[in-house]
Structures are given as structure tokens and as C-alpha cells.
Amino acid sequence: MHGEYKVPGGKLVVVDLEVDEGLITDFHLAGDFFLEPDDALADIDAAVTGLPVESDVATIAAAVRGALPPGAQLLGFTPESVGTAVRRALVTAPGWREFDWEIVHDGPVSPQMNLALDEVLTTRVGDGRRNPTLRLWEWNENAVVIGSFQSYRNEVDPEGAARHGFDVVRRISGGGAMLMAANSIVTYSLYVPASLVAGLTFADSYAFLDDWVLQALRSLGIEATYQPLNDIASPQGKIGGAAQKRLANGGVLHHATLSYDMDGQVLTEVLRIGREKLSDKGTTSAAKRVDPLRSQTGLPREQIIEKLKQTFANLYGATEGHITEDEYAEAEALVQSKFATDAWLHRVP
């Protein structure tokens, strides 16, 4: 059995192993990481060999940590990443390049349509009716997008939203509210089969699915890092955040919003958030703009999006795709039956 795990912001961890009577045998660790002393590699191999196949990541990591000699240095990986690679080997999780990926960047649709497309495309990937897909959002209206479990009245100031021209919509994933002003953010969705994240903890899957974004941002000169659970950050502050929804049919939705240029004053008048929460988004004053992508790159939003698409295509062999008429029709029906209804918007008052 063979398993691989690319540590977000770190190195590739590769494991090969056999299973005999419920135990891990003939275990070998490899990768492009750094390890001192050299013979600690044999200690890790010996620590994992003989563990039950049911061992979880924490158990495997504890065995590896306990076998390391005093003063051992692990650079670019951790005992937990070894455990993750082992779990992915045991469940035969495929790698990114084992799928035929599409990149979709079609014309603008309403925020409600964007949310409906997320549900439709995730369902189709789970059913095997669509290839795994990266979709870059475009929209033609300002909107506040609240998380599936957020309280409408606690998160949104309706008068402020109306005054600044923001409709309020609710998505199917959890997490916090997003202020989606035209041309002020970069939002993308990944629609993937559950097998891609097999063997990963829910928390680890966030960083795993966004590692390509960190690589793209770093190529633009941004010192991007991942901050658990779901934040993409830089030394200058938060850049964006991600959210997920997992469907019963095996489809996984992972989407993220990155701030390009946002008016901090409008943010506080539309969303019921305080100074402390705003400071987490990269500014200490409501009067300041939240603009990590624009200020740190000096590039137009469109050029940043092209870099994201190029990076994803180069890493995973993705090709250009489009939303089909059938998919648009299904999403439009879902807007009418769900996303445009008061019952859905106010399902958490």
C-alpha cells in the first residue's frame, strides 16, 4: 500500500507498507523533508511497523514521537503528517492528479445562483456526473453571505445592508458571514469526491484543499500561511477564510473567500461585528480598507484570479470547463425553491 501527504506549507511525506493479520508490516517512510540524525528514519520505520491497522493519526504520531532519539530535528513534516500519510495509504486515498480536473470561470450570476451552483455541482461530483472542479465566482450584485448556522438577526444589520445595497443570502456551508461587494473579493469553490480527503481529519482537510492557493499567493509575493481551522493569513493580517459542506452522496464542497479590497466602514455598518473581530480581518480601524491582495501585490483582481487558475492547472493538470445549460437550469430551480425563500434565509432567526 502506498500513501502520500503534502504538508501544507511543508514537504511531501510518502509511505509504503504491507498489512499482515491486521498489523502494519514492511513500513518505509520517504519524502523531500529534512531529518536529523539520518538514522532516525529507521527508528520511525520500526515504530510504525507492528501497529494495528486501526491505529488513528494520534496513535501513529505518538509512536513516531516516542521512537525519535533525543534532539531529533524534523523539518518540513511532523509525526502527525506521518500518521496522516499512513491513514491515506490504508484507505487507498487517491492523489490530486488521479482525477481529471476542470476549471470553470464563467460570466457573472447572482449571489443566489452562485450558492445554488455550489449545491448542484457538489451533488453532481458526488454522483459521478461531473469531473472534480475548481470554480471561480463572478457576481453582478452586492450581497452578504451568511453561514448555514448563523443567526440572521445577530449577524446582519438590515438597515445598513439596505442603505449600502447589499442583499442577504444564506449558503449551505457553516462558518462566518462574507461581505461580497462587486470586485472587492476573490471567491472560489472546489467540488471534490470524498475519496480525495480520505484519511484526513476534518480540520486537516481544510489546509490540504487550500495548499495550492498558498503556493499561488506566494508566487505573487504574499507570505501566505494557513491558520487553523480555516483562515488564510499573512504577516499583515487575515486574507480570507474557507468553509466546507459534505454531502451524503460523497460530494465535498470546499469554498473560500479572499479579500481583495473592502471598505471597512461599510463592513461595520452592514455586519454586526465589533472592532475586535474587524482587527482579525487585517485592520484595526473601521475607517480603513481591508485590502491584503491589492495592497500586497499591486495587481488588478483579474490578474490575481488568472494566477490562481494557472497555478491550479500547472499543479493538477486541470483543463478549462464550463457550466452546462442543464446545470444552470437545475441551479435556477434551486434558487426558486430554496435560496430565494424566506424559509431558508431565516431558518436560523
Coordinates of C-alpha atoms in Angstrom, one line a residue:
M1 CA 0.0 0.0 0.0
H2 CA 1.2 3.5 -0.8
G3 CA 0.2 6.8 0.7
E4 CA 1.2 10.4 0.2
Y5 CA 0.5 13.6 2.1
K6 CA 1.8 17.1 1.2
V7 CA 2.2 19.0 4.4
P8 CA 0.6 22.5 3.9
G9 CA 3.5 24.9 3.7
G10 CA 5.8 22.0 4.2
K11 CA 7.2 18.9 2.4
L12 CA 5.9 15.7 0.8
V13 CA 5.5 12.7 3.1
V14 CA 5.4 9.3 1.4
V15 CA 4.8 5.9 3.0
D16 CA 4.8 2.3 1.7
L17 CA 3.6 -0.6 3.7
E18 CA 2.1 -4.0 3.8
V19 CA -0.6 -5.5 6.1
D20 CA -0.5 -8.9 7.6
E21 CA -3.1 -10.3 10.0
G22 CA -4.3 -6.8 10.9
L23 CA -0.9 -5.3 11.6
I24 CA 1.2 -2.8 9.6
T25 CA 4.3 -4.6 8.2
D26 CA 7.3 -3.7 6.0
F27 CA 6.8 0.0 6.6
H28 CA 9.0 2.6 4.9
L29 CA 8.9 6.4 5.1
A30 CA 10.3 8.6 2.4
G31 CA 9.9 12.2 1.1
D32 CA 11.6 15.5 0.4
F33 CA 11.6 16.5 4.1
F34 CA 14.7 17.0 6.3
L35 CA 15.5 14.8 9.2
E36 CA 18.4 14.7 11.6
P37 CA 20.1 12.4 12.6
D38 CA 19.9 10.2 9.5
D39 CA 19.3 7.0 11.4
A40 CA 16.1 8.4 12.9
L41 CA 14.5 7.3 9.7
A42 CA 15.0 3.7 10.6
D43 CA 13.6 4.5 14.1
I44 CA 10.4 5.8 12.6
D45 CA 10.1 2.8 10.3
A46 CA 10.4 0.5 13.3
A47 CA 7.9 2.5 15.4
V48 CA 5.1 2.2 12.8
T49 CA 5.8 -1.4 11.9
G50 CA 3.6 -3.7 14.0
L51 CA 0.9 -1.1 14.8
P52 CA -2.7 -2.3 14.3
V53 CA -4.3 -1.2 11.0
E54 CA -7.0 0.6 13.0
S55 CA -4.5 3.0 14.6
D56 CA -5.6 6.6 14.1
V57 CA -3.3 9.6 13.3
A58 CA -2.8 10.4 17.0
T59 CA -1.7 6.9 17.8
I60 CA 0.7 6.7 14.9
A61 CA 2.1 10.1 15.7
A62 CA 2.7 9.1 19.4
A63 CA 4.5 6.0 18.3
V64 CA 6.8 8.0 16.0
R65 CA 7.4 10.7 18.6
G66 CA 8.3 8.1 21.2
A67 CA 10.8 6.5 18.9
L68 CA 12.8 9.6 18.0
P69 CA 16.2 10.0 19.6
P70 CA 16.8 12.9 21.9
G71 CA 17.5 16.1 19.9
A72 CA 16.0 14.8 16.6
Q73 CA 15.0 17.5 14.2
L74 CA 12.1 17.2 11.8
L75 CA 11.9 19.9 9.2
G76 CA 9.0 20.2 6.8
F77 CA 7.0 17.4 8.4
T78 CA 5.7 16.2 11.8
P79 CA 4.8 12.9 13.4
E80 CA 1.2 13.7 12.7
S81 CA 1.9 14.1 9.0
V82 CA 3.4 10.6 9.0
G83 CA 0.2 9.4 10.7
T84 CA -1.9 11.1 8.0
A85 CA 0.1 9.5 5.2
V86 CA -0.3 6.1 6.8
R87 CA -4.1 6.5 7.1
R88 CA -4.3 7.6 3.5
A89 CA -2.4 4.5 2.4
L90 CA -4.7 2.3 4.4
V91 CA -7.8 3.7 2.9
T92 CA -6.2 3.9 -0.6
A93 CA -6.9 7.7 -0.9
P94 CA -6.1 8.9 -4.5
G95 CA -3.9 11.9 -5.2
W96 CA -4.9 15.2 -6.9
R97 CA -3.5 14.1 -10.3
E98 CA -5.5 10.9 -10.3
F99 CA -8.6 12.9 -11.2
D100 CA -9.5 14.8 -14.4
W101 CA -9.9 18.4 -13.1
E102 CA -11.9 21.2 -14.7
I103 CA -11.5 24.9 -14.1
V104 CA -14.7 26.9 -14.5
H105 CA -14.7 30.7 -14.7
D106 CA -17.9 31.7 -16.4
G107 CA -19.7 35.0 -16.5
P108 CA -21.4 36.7 -13.5
V109 CA -24.6 35.4 -12.0
S110 CA -26.5 36.5 -8.9
P111 CA -25.2 35.5 -5.4
Q112 CA -28.2 33.2 -5.0
M113 CA -27.2 31.5 -8.3
N114 CA -23.6 31.1 -7.1
L115 CA -24.9 29.4 -3.9
A116 CA -27.2 27.2 -5.8
L117 CA -24.5 26.2 -8.3
D118 CA -22.4 25.2 -5.3
E119 CA -25.0 22.7 -4.2
V120 CA -25.7 21.4 -7.7
L121 CA -22.1 20.9 -8.7
T122 CA -21.1 19.3 -5.4
T123 CA -24.0 16.9 -5.8
R124 CA -23.0 16.0 -9.4
V125 CA -19.4 15.4 -8.5
G126 CA -20.6 13.1 -5.6
D127 CA -22.8 11.3 -8.1
G128 CA -20.0 10.9 -10.6
R129 CA -21.9 13.1 -13.2
R130 CA -19.2 15.8 -13.2
N131 CA -15.4 15.8 -13.0
P132 CA -13.9 17.4 -9.9
T133 CA -14.0 21.1 -10.5
L134 CA -12.5 24.4 -9.4
R135 CA -14.9 27.3 -10.0
L136 CA -14.1 31.0 -9.7
W137 CA -17.1 33.0 -8.8
E138 CA -18.3 36.2 -10.6
W139 CA -21.4 38.1 -9.5
N140 CA -23.4 41.1 -10.5
E141 CA -25.0 42.2 -7.2
N142 CA -23.6 43.1 -3.8
A143 CA -24.5 40.6 -1.1
V144 CA -23.9 39.5 2.4
V145 CA -23.5 35.7 2.5
I146 CA -24.1 34.2 6.0
G147 CA -23.1 30.8 7.1
S148 CA -25.6 27.9 7.3
F149 CA -25.9 28.1 11.1
Q150 CA -25.6 31.8 11.7
S151 CA -28.4 33.8 13.2
Y152 CA -29.7 36.4 10.7
R153 CA -30.6 39.0 13.3
N154 CA -27.3 38.6 15.2
E155 CA -25.1 38.9 12.1
V156 CA -26.8 41.4 9.8
D157 CA -28.0 45.0 10.3
P158 CA -30.9 45.0 7.8
E159 CA -31.0 48.8 7.6
G160 CA -27.2 49.1 6.9
A161 CA -27.5 46.4 4.3
A162 CA -30.3 48.1 2.5
R163 CA -28.6 51.5 2.7
H164 CA -25.4 50.2 1.1
G165 CA -27.3 48.0 -1.4
F166 CA -26.5 44.5 -0.1
D167 CA -28.9 41.7 -0.3
V168 CA -28.6 38.9 2.3
V169 CA -28.4 35.3 1.3
R170 CA -27.5 32.1 3.2
R171 CA -25.1 29.3 2.0
I172 CA -25.1 25.6 2.7
S173 CA -21.8 25.5 4.5
G174 CA -21.0 26.7 8.0
G175 CA -18.6 29.5 9.0
G176 CA -19.0 33.2 9.2
A177 CA -20.5 36.0 7.1
M178 CA -18.9 37.3 3.9
L179 CA -19.4 40.8 2.6
M180 CA -19.4 40.3 -1.2
A181 CA -19.1 43.7 -2.8
A182 CA -18.5 43.7 -6.5
N183 CA -14.9 43.4 -7.5
S184 CA -13.7 43.5 -3.8
I185 CA -13.1 39.8 -3.2
V186 CA -11.9 36.6 -4.8
T187 CA -14.1 33.6 -4.2
Y188 CA -13.6 30.1 -5.4
S189 CA -15.3 26.7 -4.9
L190 CA -13.8 23.2 -5.1
Y191 CA -16.1 20.3 -5.8
V192 CA -14.3 17.1 -5.0
P193 CA -15.1 13.5 -4.2
A194 CA -14.7 12.4 -0.6
S195 CA -12.0 10.0 -1.6
L196 CA -9.6 12.9 -2.2
V197 CA -9.7 13.8 1.5
A198 CA -10.0 10.2 2.8
G199 CA -7.7 9.6 5.8
L200 CA -7.6 13.3 6.7
T201 CA -9.2 14.7 9.8
F202 CA -11.9 17.3 9.0
A203 CA -9.5 20.0 10.2
D204 CA -6.6 18.8 8.2
S205 CA -8.7 18.7 5.0
Y206 CA -9.1 22.5 5.1
A207 CA -5.4 23.1 4.8
F208 CA -4.9 20.2 2.3
L209 CA -7.5 21.6 -0.1
D210 CA -6.1 25.1 0.1
D211 CA -2.4 24.3 -0.2
W212 CA -2.4 25.2 -3.9
V213 CA -3.8 28.7 -3.0
L214 CA -0.9 29.3 -0.7
Q215 CA 1.5 28.4 -3.5
A216 CA -0.2 30.8 -5.8
L217 CA -0.2 33.7 -3.3
R218 CA 3.5 33.1 -2.5
S219 CA 4.3 33.3 -6.2
L220 CA 2.7 36.8 -6.1
G221 CA 5.0 37.8 -3.2
I222 CA 2.5 37.3 -0.4
E223 CA 3.8 35.4 2.6
A224 CA 0.7 33.3 2.9
T225 CA 0.2 30.8 5.7
Y226 CA -2.8 28.7 6.9
Q227 CA -4.1 29.4 10.3
P228 CA -6.3 26.6 11.8
L229 CA -9.2 26.0 11.4
N230 CA -10.0 27.8 8.2
D231 CA -8.1 31.1 7.8
I232 CA -5.6 32.1 5.1
A233 CA -3.3 34.8 6.6
S234 CA -0.1 36.8 6.1
P235 CA 2.1 38.8 8.4
Q236 CA -0.1 41.8 7.6
G237 CA -3.3 40.1 8.8
K238 CA -6.0 37.8 7.6
I239 CA -6.5 37.4 3.9
G240 CA -9.6 35.1 3.8
G241 CA -11.4 32.1 5.2
A242 CA -12.7 28.8 4.0
A243 CA -15.8 26.7 4.7
Q244 CA -17.0 23.2 3.8
K245 CA -20.1 21.1 3.3
R246 CA -20.0 17.3 2.9
L247 CA -23.0 15.6 1.2
A248 CA -24.3 12.1 1.9
N249 CA -23.5 11.0 -1.7
G250 CA -19.8 11.6 -1.2
G251 CA -19.5 15.1 -2.7
V252 CA -17.4 17.6 -0.8
L253 CA -17.8 21.4 -1.2
H254 CA -14.8 23.5 -0.1
H255 CA -15.0 27.2 -0.9
A256 CA -13.0 30.2 0.2
T257 CA -13.2 34.0 0.0
L258 CA -10.1 36.2 -0.2
S259 CA -10.3 39.9 0.4
Y260 CA -9.1 42.0 -2.5
D261 CA -10.3 45.5 -1.4
M262 CA -13.1 46.1 1.0
D263 CA -14.4 49.2 2.8
G264 CA -14.0 48.6 6.5
Q265 CA -16.6 51.2 7.4
V266 CA -19.2 49.6 5.2
L267 CA -18.3 46.3 6.8
T268 CA -19.2 47.5 10.3
E269 CA -22.4 49.2 9.1
V270 CA -23.7 46.0 7.3
L271 CA -22.5 43.3 9.7
R272 CA -23.0 43.4 13.4
I273 CA -19.3 42.9 14.3
G274 CA -17.1 44.8 16.7
R275 CA -13.6 46.3 16.5
E276 CA -12.0 43.2 17.8
K277 CA -13.4 41.0 15.1
L278 CA -12.6 43.5 12.4
S279 CA -9.0 43.6 13.6
D280 CA -8.8 39.9 12.9
K281 CA -9.5 40.7 9.3
G282 CA -6.4 42.8 8.9
T283 CA -7.3 46.3 10.1
T284 CA -7.6 48.0 13.5
S285 CA -9.9 50.8 12.4
A286 CA -13.3 50.6 10.8
A287 CA -12.4 53.5 8.6
K288 CA -9.5 51.6 7.0
R289 CA -9.8 49.4 3.9
V290 CA -9.4 45.6 4.2
D291 CA -7.2 45.1 1.1
P292 CA -4.5 42.4 1.6
L293 CA -4.5 41.2 -2.0
R294 CA -4.5 44.6 -3.6
S295 CA -2.0 46.3 -1.3
Q296 CA 0.4 43.3 -1.1
T297 CA 0.5 42.6 -4.8
G298 CA -0.4 45.9 -6.5
L299 CA -2.2 43.8 -9.1
P300 CA -5.7 44.0 -10.6
R301 CA -8.2 41.4 -9.2
E302 CA -8.4 39.8 -12.6
Q303 CA -4.7 39.2 -12.8
I304 CA -4.7 37.5 -9.3
I305 CA -7.5 35.2 -10.5
E306 CA -5.5 34.3 -13.5
K307 CA -2.6 33.4 -11.3
L308 CA -4.8 31.1 -9.2
K309 CA -6.1 29.4 -12.3
Q310 CA -2.6 29.0 -13.8
T311 CA -1.2 27.6 -10.5
F312 CA -4.0 25.0 -10.1
A313 CA -3.7 23.9 -13.8
N314 CA 0.0 23.5 -13.5
L315 CA -0.2 21.5 -10.3
Y316 CA -3.0 19.2 -11.1
G317 CA -3.3 19.1 -14.9
A318 CA -6.7 20.9 -15.0
T319 CA -8.4 22.0 -18.2
E320 CA -10.9 24.7 -18.9
G321 CA -14.6 23.8 -18.5
H322 CA -17.9 25.4 -18.3
I323 CA -21.3 25.2 -16.5
T324 CA -23.7 23.3 -18.7
E325 CA -27.2 24.6 -19.6
D326 CA -28.6 21.7 -17.7
E327 CA -26.6 22.6 -14.6
Y328 CA -27.7 26.3 -14.8
A329 CA -31.4 25.2 -15.1
E330 CA -31.1 22.9 -12.1
A331 CA -29.5 25.7 -10.1
E332 CA -32.2 28.2 -11.1
A333 CA -34.9 25.8 -9.9
L334 CA -33.0 25.5 -6.6
V335 CA -32.9 29.3 -6.3
Q336 CA -36.6 29.5 -6.6
S337 CA -37.3 26.5 -4.2
K338 CA -34.7 27.3 -1.6
F339 CA -32.1 30.1 -1.8
A340 CA -34.6 32.9 -2.6
T341 CA -37.1 31.8 0.0
D342 CA -37.6 33.5 3.4
A343 CA -37.8 30.0 5.0
W344 CA -34.2 29.3 4.0
L345 CA -32.9 32.8 4.7
H346 CA -34.4 32.9 8.2
R347 CA -34.1 29.2 9.1
V348 CA -31.9 30.5 12.0
P349 CA -33.8 33.7 13.1

